[in-house]
Coordinates of C-alpha atoms in Angstrom, one line a residue:
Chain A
X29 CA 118.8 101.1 -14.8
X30 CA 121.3 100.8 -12.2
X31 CA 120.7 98.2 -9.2
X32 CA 120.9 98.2 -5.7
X33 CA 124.6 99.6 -5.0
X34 CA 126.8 98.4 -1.5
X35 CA 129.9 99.7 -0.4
X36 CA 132.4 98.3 0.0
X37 CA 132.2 95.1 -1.6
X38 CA 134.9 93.3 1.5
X39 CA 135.6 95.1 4.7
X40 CA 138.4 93.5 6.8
X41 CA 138.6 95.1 10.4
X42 CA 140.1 94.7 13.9
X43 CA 137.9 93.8 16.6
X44 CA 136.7 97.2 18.3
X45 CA 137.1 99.3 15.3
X46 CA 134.3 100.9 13.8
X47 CA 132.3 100.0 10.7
X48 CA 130.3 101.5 7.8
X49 CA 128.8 99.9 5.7
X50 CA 126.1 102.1 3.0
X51 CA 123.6 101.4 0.3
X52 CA 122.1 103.5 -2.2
X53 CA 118.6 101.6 -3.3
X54 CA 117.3 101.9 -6.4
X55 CA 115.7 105.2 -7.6
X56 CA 112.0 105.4 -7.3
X57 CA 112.1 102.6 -4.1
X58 CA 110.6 103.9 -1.0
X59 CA 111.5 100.6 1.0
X60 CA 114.9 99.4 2.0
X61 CA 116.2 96.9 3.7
X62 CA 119.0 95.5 5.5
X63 CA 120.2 91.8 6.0
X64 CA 122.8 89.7 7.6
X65 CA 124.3 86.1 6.0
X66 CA 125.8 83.9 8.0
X67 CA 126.5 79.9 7.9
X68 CA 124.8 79.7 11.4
X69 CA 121.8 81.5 10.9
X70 CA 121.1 82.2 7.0
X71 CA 119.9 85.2 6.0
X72 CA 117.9 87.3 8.6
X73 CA 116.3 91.0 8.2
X74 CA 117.8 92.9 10.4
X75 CA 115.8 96.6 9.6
X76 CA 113.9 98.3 7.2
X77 CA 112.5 101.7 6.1
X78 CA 110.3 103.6 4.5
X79 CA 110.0 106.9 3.1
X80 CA 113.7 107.1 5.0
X81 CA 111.9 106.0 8.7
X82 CA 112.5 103.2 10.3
X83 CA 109.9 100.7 10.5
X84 CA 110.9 97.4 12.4
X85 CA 114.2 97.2 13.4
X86 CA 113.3 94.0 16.1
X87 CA 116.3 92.0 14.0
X88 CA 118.7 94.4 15.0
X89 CA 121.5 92.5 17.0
X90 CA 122.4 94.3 19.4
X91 CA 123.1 98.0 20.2
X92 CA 126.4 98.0 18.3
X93 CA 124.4 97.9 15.2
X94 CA 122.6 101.0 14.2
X95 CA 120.9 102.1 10.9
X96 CA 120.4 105.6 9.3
X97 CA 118.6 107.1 6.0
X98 CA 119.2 110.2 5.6
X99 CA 117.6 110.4 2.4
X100 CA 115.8 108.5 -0.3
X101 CA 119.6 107.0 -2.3
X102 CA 121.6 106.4 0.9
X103 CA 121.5 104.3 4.0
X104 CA 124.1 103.5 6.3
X105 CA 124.6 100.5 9.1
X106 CA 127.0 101.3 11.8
X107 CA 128.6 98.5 14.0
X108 CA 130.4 100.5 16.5
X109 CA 132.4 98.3 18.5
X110 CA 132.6 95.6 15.6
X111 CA 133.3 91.7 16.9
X112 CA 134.7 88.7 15.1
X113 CA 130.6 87.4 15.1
X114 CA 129.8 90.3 13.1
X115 CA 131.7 88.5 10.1
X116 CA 129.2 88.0 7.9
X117 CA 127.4 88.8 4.2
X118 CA 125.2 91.9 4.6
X119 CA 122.7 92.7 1.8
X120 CA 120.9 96.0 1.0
X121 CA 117.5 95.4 -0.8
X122 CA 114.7 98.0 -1.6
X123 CA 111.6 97.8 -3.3
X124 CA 109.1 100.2 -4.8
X125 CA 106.3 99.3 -2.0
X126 CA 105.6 97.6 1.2
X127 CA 103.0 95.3 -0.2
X128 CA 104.2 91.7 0.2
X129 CA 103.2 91.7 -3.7
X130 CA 106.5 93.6 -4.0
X131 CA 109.8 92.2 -5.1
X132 CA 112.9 92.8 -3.4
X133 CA 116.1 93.7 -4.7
X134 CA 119.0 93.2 -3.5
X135 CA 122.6 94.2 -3.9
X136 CA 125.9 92.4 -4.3
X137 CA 126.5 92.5 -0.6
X138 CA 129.7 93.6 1.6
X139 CA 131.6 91.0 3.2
X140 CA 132.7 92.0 6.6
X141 CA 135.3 89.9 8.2
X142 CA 136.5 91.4 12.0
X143 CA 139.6 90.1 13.0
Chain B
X8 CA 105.3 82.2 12.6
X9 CA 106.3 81.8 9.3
X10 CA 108.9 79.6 8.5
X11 CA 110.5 78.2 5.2
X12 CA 112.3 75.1 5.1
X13 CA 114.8 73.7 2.4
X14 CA 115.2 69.9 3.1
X15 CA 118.0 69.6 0.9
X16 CA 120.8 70.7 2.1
X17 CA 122.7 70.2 -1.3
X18 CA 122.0 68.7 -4.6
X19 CA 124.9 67.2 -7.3
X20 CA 123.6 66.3 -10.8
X21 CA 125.5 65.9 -14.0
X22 CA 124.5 68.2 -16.7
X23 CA 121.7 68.1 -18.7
X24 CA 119.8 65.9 -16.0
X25 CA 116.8 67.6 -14.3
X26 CA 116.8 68.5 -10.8
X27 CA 114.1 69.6 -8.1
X28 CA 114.6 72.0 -5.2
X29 CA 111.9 71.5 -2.4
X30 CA 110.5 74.4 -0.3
X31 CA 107.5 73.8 2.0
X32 CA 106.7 76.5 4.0
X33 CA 104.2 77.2 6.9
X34 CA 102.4 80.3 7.5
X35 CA 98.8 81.7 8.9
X36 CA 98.2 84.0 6.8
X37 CA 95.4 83.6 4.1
X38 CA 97.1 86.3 1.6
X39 CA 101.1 85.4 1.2
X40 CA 103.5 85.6 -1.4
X41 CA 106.3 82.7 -2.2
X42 CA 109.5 83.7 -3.8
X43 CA 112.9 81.6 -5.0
X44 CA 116.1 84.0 -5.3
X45 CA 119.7 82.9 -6.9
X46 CA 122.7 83.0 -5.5
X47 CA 125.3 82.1 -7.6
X48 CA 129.4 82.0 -6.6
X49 CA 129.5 85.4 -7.2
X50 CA 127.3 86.1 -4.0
X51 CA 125.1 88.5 -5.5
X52 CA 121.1 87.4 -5.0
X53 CA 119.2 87.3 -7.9
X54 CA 115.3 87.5 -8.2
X55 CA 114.0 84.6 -10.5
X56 CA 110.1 84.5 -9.4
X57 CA 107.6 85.5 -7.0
X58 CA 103.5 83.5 -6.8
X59 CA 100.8 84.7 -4.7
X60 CA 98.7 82.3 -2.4
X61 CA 95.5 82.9 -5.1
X62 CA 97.2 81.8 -8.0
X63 CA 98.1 78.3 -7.9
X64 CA 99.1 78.2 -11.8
X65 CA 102.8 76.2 -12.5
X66 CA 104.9 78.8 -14.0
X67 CA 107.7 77.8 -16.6
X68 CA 110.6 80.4 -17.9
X69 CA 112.7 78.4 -20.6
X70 CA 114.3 75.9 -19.0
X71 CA 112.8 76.6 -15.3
X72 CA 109.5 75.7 -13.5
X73 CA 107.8 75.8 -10.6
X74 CA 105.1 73.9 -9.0
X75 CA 102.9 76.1 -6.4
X76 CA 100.3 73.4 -4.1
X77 CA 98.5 75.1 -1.1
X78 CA 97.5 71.6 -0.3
X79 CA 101.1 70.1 0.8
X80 CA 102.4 74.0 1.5
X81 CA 105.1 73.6 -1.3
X82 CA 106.5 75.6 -4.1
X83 CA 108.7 73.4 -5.8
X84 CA 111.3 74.6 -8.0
X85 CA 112.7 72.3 -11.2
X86 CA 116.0 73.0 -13.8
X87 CA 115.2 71.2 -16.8
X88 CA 118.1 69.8 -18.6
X89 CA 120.4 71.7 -15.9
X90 CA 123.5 73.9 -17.4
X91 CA 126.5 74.1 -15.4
X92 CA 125.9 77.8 -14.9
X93 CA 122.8 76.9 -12.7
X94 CA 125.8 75.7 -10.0
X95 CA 124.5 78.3 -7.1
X96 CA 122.8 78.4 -4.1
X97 CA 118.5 78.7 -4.4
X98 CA 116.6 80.1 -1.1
X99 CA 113.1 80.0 -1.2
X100 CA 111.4 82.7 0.8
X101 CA 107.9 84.0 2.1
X102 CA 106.3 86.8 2.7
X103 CA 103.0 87.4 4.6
X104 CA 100.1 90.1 4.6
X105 CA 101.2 93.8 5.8
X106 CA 104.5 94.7 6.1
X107 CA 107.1 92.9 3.5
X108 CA 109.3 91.4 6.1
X109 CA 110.6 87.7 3.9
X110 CA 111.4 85.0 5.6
X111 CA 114.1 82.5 3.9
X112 CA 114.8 79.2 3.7
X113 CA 118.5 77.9 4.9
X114 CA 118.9 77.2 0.7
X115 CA 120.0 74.6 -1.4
X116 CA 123.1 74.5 -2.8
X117 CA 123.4 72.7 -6.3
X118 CA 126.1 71.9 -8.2
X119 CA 126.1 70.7 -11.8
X120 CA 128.7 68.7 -13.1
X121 CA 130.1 68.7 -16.6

């Protein structure tokens, strides 16, 4: 069975550009989730969803980030304007529950560098 | 709050030696769940086990074990006879009761040398 899918895998931007990054979960999980890596601050959860609604989206930066699912197999996370701290590692995961039982998978990640 | 920490910051062993990770973690919740994930160069994160707060049992997978103690709040993880492709970084991560929000350690990064 395929994984957790991200695209893209690098994004290299100009400050002020917009970006999109997407993540088609797993068939079958109702739960995704975002993330952000960085060397300052690790990796943090910035929002996740159920059923395609979002649930907690308190890690959320700031209101250049913003986070859609349209569907069950696709999410998107907007930076609109992106900033040189956005570089970072961000991670889709989903999982088949919200039961802290559950595991979380996670993608390969896109690294987003903003120049 | 919950909160994970990863003393070690980084860990150099030759192979075959064995190696521990630490992970204590703190959290009020009576029902929580304690994972360790593996990222290697490649960056991907890869899920190697997950322990619930009833079940105190070690856990071994081949050459991998881990020690779960509700007493000192640790869930310790050790590489027997470490492999140069167990060079990656290891975050250790909790999650409470309700919603699945995990909470990660900063990681440890090992590093096996030939």
């Amino acid at each position: 069975d395929a994984g957790v899918i991200q695209s893209p895998r690098h994004e290299v931007t100009e400050m002020g550009q917009e970006v999109t990054l997407r993540c088609k979960p797993i068939s079958g999980h109702d739960y995704l989730f975002w993330y952000r890596q960085t060397m300052m601050r690790g990796l943090e959860l910035l929002i996740y969803f159920n059923n395609n609604v979002p649930i907690d989206d308190s890690g959320m930066p700031e209101d250049r980030f913003s986070a859609k699912m349209p569907n069950a197999s696709f999410s998107t996370l907007k930076i609109q304007p992106s900033e040189p701290r956005d570089s970072a590692v961000y991670f889709c995961a989903s999982s088949s529950s919200g039961l802290s039982t559950d595991t979380q998978y996670f993608g390969p990640g896109t690294r987003l560098t903003v120049l | 709050a919950q909160k994970v920490t990863q003393a070690q910051t980084e860990i150099s062993v030759v192979e075959k030696e064995d190696v521990t990770l630490d992970c204590v973690y703190e959290t009020r919740d009576t029902t929580y769940y304690l994972f360790w994930y593996k990222q290697p160069p490649s960056g991907e994160l890869v899920f190697l086990i997950r322990r619930n707060s009833f079940d105190e049992q070690n856990e071994i997978s081949g050459r991998y074990s881990w020690n779960f103690q509700k007493s000192t709040s640790s869930f310790n993880f050790t590489i027997t006879a470490s492999q140069v492709v167990d060079s990656a970084v290891y975050f250790c991560a909790l999650s409470g009761q309700g919603a699945q929000k995990l909470v990660f350690g900063q990681g440890t990064r090992l590093t096996i040398n030939p």
